[in-house]
PDB file of N, CA, C and O in Angstrom:
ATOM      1  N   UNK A   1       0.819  -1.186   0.000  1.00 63.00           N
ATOM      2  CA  UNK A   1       0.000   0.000   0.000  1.00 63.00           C
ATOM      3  C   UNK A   1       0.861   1.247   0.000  1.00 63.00           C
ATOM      4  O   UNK A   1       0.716   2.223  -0.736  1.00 63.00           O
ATOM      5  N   UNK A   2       1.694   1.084   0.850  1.00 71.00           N
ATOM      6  CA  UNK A   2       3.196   2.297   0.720  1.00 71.00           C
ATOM      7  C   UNK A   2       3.558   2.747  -0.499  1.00 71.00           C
ATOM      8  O   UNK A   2       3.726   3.935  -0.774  1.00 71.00           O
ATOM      9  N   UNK A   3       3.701   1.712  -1.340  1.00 69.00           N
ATOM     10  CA  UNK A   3       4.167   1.718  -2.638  1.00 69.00           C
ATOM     11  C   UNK A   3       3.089   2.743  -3.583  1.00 69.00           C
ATOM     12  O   UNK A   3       3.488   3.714  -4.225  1.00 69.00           O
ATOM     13  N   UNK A   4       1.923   2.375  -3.520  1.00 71.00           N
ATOM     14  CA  UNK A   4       0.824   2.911  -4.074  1.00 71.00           C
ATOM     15  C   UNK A   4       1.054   4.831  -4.127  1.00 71.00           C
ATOM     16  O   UNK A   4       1.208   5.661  -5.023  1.00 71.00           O
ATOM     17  N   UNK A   5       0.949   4.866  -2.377  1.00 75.00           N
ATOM     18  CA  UNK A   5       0.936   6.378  -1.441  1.00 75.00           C
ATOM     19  C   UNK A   5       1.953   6.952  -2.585  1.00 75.00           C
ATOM     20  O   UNK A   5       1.704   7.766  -3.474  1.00 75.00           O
ATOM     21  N   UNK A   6       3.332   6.190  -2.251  1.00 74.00           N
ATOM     22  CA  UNK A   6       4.326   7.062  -3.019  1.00 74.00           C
ATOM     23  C   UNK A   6       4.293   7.419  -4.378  1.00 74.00           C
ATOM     24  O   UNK A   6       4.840   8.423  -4.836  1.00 74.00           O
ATOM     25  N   UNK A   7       3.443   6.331  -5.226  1.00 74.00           N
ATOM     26  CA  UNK A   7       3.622   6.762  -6.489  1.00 74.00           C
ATOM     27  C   UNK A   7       2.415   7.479  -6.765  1.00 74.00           C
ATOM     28  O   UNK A   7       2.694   8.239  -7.692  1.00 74.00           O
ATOM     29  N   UNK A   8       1.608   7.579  -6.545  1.00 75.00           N
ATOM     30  CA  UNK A   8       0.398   8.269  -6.857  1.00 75.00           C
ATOM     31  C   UNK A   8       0.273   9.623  -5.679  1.00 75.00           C
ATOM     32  O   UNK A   8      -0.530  10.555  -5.712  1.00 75.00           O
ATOM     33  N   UNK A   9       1.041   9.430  -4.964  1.00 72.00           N
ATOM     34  CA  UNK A   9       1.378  10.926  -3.734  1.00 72.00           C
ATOM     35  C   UNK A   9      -0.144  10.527  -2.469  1.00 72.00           C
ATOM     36  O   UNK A   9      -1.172   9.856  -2.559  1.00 72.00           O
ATOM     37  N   UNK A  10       0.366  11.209  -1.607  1.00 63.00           N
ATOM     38  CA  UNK A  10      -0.627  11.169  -0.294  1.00 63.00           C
ATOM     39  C   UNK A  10      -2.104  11.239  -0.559  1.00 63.00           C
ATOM     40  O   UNK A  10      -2.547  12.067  -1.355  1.00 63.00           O
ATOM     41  N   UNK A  11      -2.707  10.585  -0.061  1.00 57.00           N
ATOM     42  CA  UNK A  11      -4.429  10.616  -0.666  1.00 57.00           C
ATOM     43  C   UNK A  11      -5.175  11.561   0.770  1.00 57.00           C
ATOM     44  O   UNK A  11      -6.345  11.716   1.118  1.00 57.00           O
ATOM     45  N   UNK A  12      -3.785  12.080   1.366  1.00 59.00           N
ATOM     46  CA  UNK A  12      -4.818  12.886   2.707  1.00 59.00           C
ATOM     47  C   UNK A  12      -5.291  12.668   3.785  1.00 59.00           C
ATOM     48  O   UNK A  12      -5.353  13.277   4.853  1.00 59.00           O
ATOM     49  N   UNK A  13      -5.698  11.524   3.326  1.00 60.00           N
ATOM     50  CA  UNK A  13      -5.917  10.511   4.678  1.00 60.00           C
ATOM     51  C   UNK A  13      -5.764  10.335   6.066  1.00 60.00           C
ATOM     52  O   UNK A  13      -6.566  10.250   6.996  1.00 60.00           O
ATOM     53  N   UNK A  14      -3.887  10.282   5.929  1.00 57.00           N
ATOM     54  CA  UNK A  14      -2.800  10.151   6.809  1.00 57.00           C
ATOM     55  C   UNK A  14      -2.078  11.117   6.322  1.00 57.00           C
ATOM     56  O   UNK A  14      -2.214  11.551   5.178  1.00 57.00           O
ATOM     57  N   UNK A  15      -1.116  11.597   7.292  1.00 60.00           N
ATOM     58  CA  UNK A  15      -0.424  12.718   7.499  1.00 60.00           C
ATOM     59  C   UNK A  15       0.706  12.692   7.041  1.00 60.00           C
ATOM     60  O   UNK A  15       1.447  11.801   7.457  1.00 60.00           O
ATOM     61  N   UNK A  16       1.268  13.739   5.943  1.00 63.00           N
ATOM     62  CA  UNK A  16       2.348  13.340   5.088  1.00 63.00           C
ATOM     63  C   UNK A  16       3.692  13.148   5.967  1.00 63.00           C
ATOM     64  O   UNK A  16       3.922  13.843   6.957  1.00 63.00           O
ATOM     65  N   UNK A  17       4.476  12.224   5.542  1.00 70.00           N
ATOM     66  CA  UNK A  17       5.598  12.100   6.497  1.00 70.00           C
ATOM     67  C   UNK A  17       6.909  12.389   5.451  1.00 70.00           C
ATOM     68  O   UNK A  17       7.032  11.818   4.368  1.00 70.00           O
ATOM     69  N   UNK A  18       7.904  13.435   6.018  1.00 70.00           N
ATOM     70  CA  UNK A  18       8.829  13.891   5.222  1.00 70.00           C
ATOM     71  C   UNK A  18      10.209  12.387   5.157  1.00 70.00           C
ATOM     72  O   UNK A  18      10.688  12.002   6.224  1.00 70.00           O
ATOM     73  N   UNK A  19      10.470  12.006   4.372  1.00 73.00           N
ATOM     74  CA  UNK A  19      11.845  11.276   4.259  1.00 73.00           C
ATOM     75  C   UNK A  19      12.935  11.807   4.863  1.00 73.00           C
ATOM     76  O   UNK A  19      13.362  12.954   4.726  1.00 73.00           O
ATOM     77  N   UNK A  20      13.484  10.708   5.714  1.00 75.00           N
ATOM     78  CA  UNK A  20      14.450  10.767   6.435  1.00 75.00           C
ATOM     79  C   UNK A  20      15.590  11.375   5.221  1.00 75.00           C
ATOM     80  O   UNK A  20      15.824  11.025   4.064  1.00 75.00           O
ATOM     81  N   UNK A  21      16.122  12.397   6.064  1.00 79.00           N
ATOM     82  CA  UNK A  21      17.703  12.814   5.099  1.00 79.00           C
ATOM     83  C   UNK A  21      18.297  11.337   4.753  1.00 79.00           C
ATOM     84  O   UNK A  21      17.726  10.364   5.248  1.00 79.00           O
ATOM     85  N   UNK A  22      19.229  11.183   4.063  1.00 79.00           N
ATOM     86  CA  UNK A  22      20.477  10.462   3.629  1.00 79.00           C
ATOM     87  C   UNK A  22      21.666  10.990   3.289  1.00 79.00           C
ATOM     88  O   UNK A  22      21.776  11.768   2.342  1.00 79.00           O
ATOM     89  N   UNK A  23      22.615  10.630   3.998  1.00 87.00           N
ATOM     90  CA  UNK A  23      23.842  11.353   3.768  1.00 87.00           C
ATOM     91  C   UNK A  23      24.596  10.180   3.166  1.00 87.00           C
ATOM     92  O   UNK A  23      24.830   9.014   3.484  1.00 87.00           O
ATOM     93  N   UNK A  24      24.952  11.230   1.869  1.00 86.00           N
ATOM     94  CA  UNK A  24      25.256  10.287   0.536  1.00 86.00           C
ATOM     95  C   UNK A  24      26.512   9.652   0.771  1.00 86.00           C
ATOM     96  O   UNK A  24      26.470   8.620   0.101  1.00 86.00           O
ATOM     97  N   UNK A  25      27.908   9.735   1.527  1.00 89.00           N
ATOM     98  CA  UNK A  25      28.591   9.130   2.472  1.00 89.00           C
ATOM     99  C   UNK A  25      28.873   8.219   2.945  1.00 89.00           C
ATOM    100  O   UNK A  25      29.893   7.562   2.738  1.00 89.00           O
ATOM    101  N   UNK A  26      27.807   7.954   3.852  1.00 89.00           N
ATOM    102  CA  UNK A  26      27.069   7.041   4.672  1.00 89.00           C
ATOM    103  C   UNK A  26      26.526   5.503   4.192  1.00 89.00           C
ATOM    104  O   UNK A  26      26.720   4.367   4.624  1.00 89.00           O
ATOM    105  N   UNK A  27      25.404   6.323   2.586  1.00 90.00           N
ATOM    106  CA  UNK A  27      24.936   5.575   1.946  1.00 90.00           C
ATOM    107  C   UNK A  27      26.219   4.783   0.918  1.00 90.00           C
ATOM    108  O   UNK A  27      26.427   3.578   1.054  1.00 90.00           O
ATOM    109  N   UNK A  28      26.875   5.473   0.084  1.00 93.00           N
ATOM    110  CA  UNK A  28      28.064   5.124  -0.435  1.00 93.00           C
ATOM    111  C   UNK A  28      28.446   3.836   0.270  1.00 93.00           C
ATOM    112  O   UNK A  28      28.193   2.699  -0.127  1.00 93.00           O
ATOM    113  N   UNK A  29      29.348   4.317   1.813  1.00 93.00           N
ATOM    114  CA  UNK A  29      29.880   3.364   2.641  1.00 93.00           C
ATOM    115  C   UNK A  29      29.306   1.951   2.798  1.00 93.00           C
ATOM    116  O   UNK A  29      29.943   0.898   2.821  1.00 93.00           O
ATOM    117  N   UNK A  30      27.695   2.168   2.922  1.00 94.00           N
ATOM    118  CA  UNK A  30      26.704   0.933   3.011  1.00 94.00           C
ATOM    119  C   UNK A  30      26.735   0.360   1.935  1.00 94.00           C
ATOM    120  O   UNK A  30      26.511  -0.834   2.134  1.00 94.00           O
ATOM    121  N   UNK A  31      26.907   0.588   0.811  1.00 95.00           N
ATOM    122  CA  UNK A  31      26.405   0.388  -0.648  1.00 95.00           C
ATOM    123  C   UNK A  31      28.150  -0.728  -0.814  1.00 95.00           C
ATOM    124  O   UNK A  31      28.098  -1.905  -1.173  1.00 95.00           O
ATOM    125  N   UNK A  32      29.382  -0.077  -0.500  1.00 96.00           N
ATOM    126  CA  UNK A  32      30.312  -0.291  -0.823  1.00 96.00           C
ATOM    127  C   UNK A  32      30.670  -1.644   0.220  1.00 96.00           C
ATOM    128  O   UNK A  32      31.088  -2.689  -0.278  1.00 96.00           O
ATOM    129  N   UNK A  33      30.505  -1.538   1.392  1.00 96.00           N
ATOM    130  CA  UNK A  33      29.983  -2.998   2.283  1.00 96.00           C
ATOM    131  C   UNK A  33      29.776  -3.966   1.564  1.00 96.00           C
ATOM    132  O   UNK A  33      30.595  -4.776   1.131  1.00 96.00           O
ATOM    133  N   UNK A  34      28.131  -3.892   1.337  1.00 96.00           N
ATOM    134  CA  UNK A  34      27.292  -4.573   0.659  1.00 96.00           C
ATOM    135  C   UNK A  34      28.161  -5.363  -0.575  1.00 96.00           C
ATOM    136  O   UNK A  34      28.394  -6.547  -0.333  1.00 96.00           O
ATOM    137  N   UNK A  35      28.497  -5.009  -1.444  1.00 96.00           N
ATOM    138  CA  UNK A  35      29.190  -5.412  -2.772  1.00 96.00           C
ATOM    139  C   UNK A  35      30.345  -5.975  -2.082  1.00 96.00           C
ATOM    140  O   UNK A  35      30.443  -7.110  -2.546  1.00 96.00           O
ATOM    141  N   UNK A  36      31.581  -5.741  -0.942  1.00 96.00           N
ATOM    142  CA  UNK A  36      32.709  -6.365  -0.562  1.00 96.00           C
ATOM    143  C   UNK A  36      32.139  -7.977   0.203  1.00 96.00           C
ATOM    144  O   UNK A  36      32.908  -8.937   0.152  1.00 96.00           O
ATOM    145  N   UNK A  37      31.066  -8.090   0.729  1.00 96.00           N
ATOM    146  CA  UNK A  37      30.214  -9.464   1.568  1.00 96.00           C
ATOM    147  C   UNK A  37      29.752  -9.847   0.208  1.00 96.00           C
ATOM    148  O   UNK A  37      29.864 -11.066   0.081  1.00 96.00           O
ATOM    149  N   UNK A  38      29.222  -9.211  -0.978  1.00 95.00           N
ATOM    150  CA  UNK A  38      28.675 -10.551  -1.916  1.00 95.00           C
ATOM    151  C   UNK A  38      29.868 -11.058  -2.693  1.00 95.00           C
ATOM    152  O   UNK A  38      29.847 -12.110  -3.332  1.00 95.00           O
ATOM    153  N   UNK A  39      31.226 -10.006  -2.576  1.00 94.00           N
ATOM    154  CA  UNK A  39      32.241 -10.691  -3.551  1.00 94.00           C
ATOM    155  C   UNK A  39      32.443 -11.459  -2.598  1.00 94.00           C
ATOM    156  O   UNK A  39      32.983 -12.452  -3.087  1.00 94.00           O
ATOM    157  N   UNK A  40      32.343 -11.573  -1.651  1.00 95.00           N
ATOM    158  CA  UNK A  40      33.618 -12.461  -0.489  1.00 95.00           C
ATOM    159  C   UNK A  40      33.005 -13.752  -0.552  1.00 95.00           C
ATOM    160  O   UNK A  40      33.659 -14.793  -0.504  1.00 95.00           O
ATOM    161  N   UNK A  41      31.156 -13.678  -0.708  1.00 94.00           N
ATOM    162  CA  UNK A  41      30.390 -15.079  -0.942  1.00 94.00           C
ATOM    163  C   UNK A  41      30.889 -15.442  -2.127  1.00 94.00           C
ATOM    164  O   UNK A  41      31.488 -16.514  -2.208  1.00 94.00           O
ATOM    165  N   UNK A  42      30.763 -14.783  -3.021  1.00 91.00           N
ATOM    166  CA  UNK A  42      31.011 -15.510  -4.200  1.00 91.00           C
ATOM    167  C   UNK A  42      32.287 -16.078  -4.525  1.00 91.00           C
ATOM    168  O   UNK A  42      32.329 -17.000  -5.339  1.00 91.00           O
ATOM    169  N   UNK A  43      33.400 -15.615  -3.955  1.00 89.00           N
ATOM    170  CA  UNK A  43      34.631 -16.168  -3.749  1.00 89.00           C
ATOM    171  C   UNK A  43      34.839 -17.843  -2.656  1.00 89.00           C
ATOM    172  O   UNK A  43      35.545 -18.835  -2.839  1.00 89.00           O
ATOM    173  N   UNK A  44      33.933 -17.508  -1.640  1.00 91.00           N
ATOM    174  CA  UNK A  44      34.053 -19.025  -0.759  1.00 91.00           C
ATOM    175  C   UNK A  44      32.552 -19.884  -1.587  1.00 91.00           C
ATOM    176  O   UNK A  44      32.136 -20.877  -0.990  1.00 91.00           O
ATOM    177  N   UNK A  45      31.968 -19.555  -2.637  1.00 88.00           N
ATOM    178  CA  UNK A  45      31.258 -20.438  -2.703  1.00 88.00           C
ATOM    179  C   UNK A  45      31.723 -20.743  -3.976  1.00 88.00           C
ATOM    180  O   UNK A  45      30.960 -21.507  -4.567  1.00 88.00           O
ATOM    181  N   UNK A  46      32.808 -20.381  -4.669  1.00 86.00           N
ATOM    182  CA  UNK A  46      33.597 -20.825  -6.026  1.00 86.00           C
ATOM    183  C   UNK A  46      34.700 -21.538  -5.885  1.00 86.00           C
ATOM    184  O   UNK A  46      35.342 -22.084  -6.782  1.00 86.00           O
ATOM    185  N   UNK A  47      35.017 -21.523  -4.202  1.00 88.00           N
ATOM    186  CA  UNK A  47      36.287 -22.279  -3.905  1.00 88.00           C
ATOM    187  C   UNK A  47      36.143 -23.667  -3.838  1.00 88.00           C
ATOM    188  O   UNK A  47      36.316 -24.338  -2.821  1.00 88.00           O
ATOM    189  N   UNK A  48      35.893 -23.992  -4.695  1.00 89.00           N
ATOM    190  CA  UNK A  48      35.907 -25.610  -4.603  1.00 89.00           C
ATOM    191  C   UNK A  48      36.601 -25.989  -6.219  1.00 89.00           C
ATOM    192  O   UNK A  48      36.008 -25.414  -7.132  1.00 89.00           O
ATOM    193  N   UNK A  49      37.734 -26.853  -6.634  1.00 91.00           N
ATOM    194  CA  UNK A  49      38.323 -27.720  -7.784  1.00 91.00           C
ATOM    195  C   UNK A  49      36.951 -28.410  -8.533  1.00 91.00           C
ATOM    196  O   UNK A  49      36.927 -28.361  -9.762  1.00 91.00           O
ATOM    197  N   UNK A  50      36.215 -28.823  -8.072  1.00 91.00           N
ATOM    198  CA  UNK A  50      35.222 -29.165  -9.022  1.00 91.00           C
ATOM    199  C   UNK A  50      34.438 -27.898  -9.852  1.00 91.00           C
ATOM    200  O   UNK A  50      34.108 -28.019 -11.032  1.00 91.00           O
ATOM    201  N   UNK A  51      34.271 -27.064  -9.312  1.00 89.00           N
ATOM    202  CA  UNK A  51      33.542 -25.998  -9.611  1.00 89.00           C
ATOM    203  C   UNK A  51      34.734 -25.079 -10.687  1.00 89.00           C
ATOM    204  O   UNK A  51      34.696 -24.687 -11.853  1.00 89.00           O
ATOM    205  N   UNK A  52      35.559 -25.025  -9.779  1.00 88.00           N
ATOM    206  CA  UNK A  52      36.466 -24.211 -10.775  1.00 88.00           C
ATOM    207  C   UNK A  52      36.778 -24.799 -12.171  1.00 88.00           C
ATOM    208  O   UNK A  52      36.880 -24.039 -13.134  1.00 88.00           O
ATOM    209  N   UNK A  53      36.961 -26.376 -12.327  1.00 90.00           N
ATOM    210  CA  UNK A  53      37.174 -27.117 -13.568  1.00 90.00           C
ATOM    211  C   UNK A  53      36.019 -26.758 -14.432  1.00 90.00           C
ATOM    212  O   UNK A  53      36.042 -26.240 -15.549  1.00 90.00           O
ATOM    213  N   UNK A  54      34.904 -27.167 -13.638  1.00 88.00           N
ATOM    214  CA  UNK A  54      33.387 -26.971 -14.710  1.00 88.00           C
ATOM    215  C   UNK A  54      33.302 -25.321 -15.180  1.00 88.00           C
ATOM    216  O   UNK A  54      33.018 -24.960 -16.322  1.00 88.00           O
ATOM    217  N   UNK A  55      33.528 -24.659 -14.353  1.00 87.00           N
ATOM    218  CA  UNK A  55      33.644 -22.962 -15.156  1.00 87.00           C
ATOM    219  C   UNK A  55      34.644 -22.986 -15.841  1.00 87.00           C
ATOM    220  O   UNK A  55      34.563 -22.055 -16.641  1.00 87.00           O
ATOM    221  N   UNK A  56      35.881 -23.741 -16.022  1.00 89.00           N
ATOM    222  CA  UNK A  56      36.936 -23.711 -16.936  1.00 89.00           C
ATOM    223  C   UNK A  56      36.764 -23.966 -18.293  1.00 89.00           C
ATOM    224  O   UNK A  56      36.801 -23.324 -19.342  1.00 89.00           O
ATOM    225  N   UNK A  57      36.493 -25.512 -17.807  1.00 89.00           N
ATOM    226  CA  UNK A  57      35.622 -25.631 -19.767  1.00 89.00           C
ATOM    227  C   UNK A  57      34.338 -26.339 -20.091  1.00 89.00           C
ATOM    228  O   UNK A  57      34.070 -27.369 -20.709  1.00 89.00           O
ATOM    229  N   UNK A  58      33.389 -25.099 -19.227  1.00 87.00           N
ATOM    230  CA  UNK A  58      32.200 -25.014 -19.797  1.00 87.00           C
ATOM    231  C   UNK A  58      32.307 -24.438 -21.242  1.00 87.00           C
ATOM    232  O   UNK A  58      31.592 -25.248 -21.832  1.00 87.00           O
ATOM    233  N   UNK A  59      32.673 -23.692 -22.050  1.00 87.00           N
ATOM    234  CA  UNK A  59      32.662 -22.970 -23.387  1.00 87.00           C
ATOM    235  C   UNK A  59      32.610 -24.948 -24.131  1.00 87.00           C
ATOM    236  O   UNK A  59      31.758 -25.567 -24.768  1.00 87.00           O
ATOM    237  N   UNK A  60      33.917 -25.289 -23.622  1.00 87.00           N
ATOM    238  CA  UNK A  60      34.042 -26.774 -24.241  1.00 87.00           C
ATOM    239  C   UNK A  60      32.932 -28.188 -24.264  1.00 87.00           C
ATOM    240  O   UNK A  60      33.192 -29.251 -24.827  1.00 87.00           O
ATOM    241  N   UNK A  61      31.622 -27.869 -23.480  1.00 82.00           N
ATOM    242  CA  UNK A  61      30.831 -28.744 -23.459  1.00 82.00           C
ATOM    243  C   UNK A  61      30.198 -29.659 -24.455  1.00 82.00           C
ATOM    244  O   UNK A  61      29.649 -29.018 -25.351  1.00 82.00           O
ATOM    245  N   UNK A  62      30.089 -31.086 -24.597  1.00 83.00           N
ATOM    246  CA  UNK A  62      29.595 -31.548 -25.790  1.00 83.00           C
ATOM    247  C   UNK A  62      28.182 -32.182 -25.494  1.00 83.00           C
ATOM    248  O   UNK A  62      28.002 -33.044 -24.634  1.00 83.00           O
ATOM    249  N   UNK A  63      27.124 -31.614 -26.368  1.00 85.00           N
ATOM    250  CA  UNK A  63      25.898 -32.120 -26.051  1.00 85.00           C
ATOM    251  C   UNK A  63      25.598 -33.142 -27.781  1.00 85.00           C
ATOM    252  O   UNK A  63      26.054 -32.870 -28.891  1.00 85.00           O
ATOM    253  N   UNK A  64      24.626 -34.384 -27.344  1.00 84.00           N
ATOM    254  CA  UNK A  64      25.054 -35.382 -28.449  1.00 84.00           C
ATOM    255  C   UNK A  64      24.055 -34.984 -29.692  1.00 84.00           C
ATOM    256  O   UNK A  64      22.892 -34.629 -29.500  1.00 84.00           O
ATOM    257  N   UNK A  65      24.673 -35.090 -31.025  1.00 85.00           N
ATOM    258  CA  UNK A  65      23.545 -34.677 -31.883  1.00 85.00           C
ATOM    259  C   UNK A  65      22.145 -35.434 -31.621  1.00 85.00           C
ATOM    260  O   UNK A  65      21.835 -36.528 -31.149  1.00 85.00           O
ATOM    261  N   UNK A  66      21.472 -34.368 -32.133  1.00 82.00           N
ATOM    262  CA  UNK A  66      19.496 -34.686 -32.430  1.00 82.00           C
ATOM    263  C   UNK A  66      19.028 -36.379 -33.267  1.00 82.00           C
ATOM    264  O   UNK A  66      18.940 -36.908 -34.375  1.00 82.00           O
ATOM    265  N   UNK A  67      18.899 -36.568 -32.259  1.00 83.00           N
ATOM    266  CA  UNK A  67      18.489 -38.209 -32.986  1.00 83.00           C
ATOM    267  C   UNK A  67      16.888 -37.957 -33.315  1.00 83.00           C
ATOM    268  O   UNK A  67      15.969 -37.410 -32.705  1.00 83.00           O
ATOM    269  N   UNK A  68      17.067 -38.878 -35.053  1.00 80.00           N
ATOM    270  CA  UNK A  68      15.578 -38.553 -35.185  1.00 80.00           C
ATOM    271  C   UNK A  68      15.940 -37.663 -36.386  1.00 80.00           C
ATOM    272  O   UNK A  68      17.010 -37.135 -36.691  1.00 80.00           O
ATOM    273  N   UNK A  69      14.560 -37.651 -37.064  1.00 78.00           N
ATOM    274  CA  UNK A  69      14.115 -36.162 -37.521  1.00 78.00           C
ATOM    275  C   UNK A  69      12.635 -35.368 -37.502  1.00 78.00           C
ATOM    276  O   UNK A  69      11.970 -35.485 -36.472  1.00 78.00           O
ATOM    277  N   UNK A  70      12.130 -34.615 -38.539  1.00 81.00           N
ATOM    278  CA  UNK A  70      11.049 -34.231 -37.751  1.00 81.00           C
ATOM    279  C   UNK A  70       9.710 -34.641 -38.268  1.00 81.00           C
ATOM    280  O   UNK A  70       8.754 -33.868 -38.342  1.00 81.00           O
ATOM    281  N   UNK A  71       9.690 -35.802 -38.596  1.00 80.00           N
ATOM    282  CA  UNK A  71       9.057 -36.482 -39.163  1.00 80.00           C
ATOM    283  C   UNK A  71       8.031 -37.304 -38.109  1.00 80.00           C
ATOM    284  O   UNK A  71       8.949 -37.648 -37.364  1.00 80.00           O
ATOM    285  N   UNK A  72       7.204 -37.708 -37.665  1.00 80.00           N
ATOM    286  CA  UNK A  72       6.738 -38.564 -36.558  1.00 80.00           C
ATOM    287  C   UNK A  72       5.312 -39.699 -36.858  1.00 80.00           C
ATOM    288  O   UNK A  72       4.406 -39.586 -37.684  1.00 80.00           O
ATOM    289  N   UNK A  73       5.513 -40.559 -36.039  1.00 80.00           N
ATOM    290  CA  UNK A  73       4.445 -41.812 -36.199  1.00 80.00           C
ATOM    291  C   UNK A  73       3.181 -41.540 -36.930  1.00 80.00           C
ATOM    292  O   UNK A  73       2.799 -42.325 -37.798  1.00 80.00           O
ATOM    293  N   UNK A  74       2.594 -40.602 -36.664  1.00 84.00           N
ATOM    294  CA  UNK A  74       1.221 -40.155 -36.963  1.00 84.00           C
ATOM    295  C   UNK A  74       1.404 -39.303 -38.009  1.00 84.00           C
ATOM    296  O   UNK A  74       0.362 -38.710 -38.291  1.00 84.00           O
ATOM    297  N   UNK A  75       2.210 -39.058 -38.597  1.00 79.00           N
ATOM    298  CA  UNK A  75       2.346 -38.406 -40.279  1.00 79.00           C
ATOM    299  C   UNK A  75       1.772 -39.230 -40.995  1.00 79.00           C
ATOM    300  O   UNK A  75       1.572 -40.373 -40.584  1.00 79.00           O
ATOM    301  N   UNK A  76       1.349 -38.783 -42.335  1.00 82.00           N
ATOM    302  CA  UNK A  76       0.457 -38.868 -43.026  1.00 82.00           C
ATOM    303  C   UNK A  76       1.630 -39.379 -43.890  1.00 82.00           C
ATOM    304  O   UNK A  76       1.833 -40.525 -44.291  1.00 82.00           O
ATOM    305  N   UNK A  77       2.486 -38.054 -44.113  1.00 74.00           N
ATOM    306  CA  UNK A  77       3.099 -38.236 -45.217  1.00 74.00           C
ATOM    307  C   UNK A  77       4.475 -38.957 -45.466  1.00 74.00           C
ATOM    308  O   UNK A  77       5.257 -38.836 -44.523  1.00 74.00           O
ATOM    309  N   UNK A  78       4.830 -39.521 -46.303  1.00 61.00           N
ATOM    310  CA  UNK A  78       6.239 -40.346 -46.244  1.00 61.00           C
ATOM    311  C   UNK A  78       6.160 -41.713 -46.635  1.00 61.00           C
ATOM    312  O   UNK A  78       5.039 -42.218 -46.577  1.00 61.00           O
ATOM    313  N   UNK A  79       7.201 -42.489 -47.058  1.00 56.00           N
ATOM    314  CA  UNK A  79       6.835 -43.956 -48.071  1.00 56.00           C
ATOM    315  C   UNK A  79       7.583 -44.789 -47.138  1.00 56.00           C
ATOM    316  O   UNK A  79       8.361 -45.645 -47.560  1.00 56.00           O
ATOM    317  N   UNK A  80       7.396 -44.591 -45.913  1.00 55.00           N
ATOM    318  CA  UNK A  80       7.553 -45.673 -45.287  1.00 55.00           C
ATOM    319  C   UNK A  80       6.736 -46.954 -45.267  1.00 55.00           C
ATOM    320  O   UNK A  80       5.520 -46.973 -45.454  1.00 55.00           O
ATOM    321  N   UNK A  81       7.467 -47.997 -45.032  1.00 53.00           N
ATOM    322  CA  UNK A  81       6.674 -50.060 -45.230  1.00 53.00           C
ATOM    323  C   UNK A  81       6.090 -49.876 -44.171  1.00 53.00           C
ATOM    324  O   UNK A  81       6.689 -49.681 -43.114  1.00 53.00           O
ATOM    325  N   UNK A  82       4.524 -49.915 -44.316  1.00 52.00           N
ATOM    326  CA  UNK A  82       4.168 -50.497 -43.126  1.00 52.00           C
ATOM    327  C   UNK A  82       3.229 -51.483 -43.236  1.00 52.00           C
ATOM    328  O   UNK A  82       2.291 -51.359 -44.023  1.00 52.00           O
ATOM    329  N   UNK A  83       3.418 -52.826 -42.274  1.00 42.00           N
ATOM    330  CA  UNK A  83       2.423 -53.787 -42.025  1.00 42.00           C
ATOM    331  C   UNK A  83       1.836 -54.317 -42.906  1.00 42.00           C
ATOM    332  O   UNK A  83       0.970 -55.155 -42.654  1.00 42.00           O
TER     333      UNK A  83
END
């Protein structure tokens, strides 16, 4: 409902409440935290030799060709023997 207030502005109701200052600083500092704890996860949760091999040569992956074609049982068309 907050969400609403803010984008469409105060309906009057309730009593407008001014936003807390932010001191851009502060926020920076928090912001710059934040990003040093998700590299640091992402560093102990990449530390593992299995993981590191599979990001190595993933580019190199072999998936097996398409068996088949696109032809199927219930076609009409085609000179296949049957029965």
């Amino acid at each position: 409902m907050s969400f609403l207030k803010r984008l469409f502005g105060n309906d009057g109701s309730t009593p407008e409440q001014a936003p807390a200052p932010v001191d851009p600083a502060a926020a920076q500092d928090e912001e710059n935290a934040r990003d040093r704890e998700l590299l640091r996860e992402d560093a102990r949760r990449l530390d593992d030799d299995l993981i590191q091999r599979q990001l190595r040569y993933a580019d190199r992956s072999w998936t097996p060709p398409a068996q088949g074609g696109t032809r199927r049982a219930d076609d009409e068309q085609g000179g296949s023997a049957e029965g």
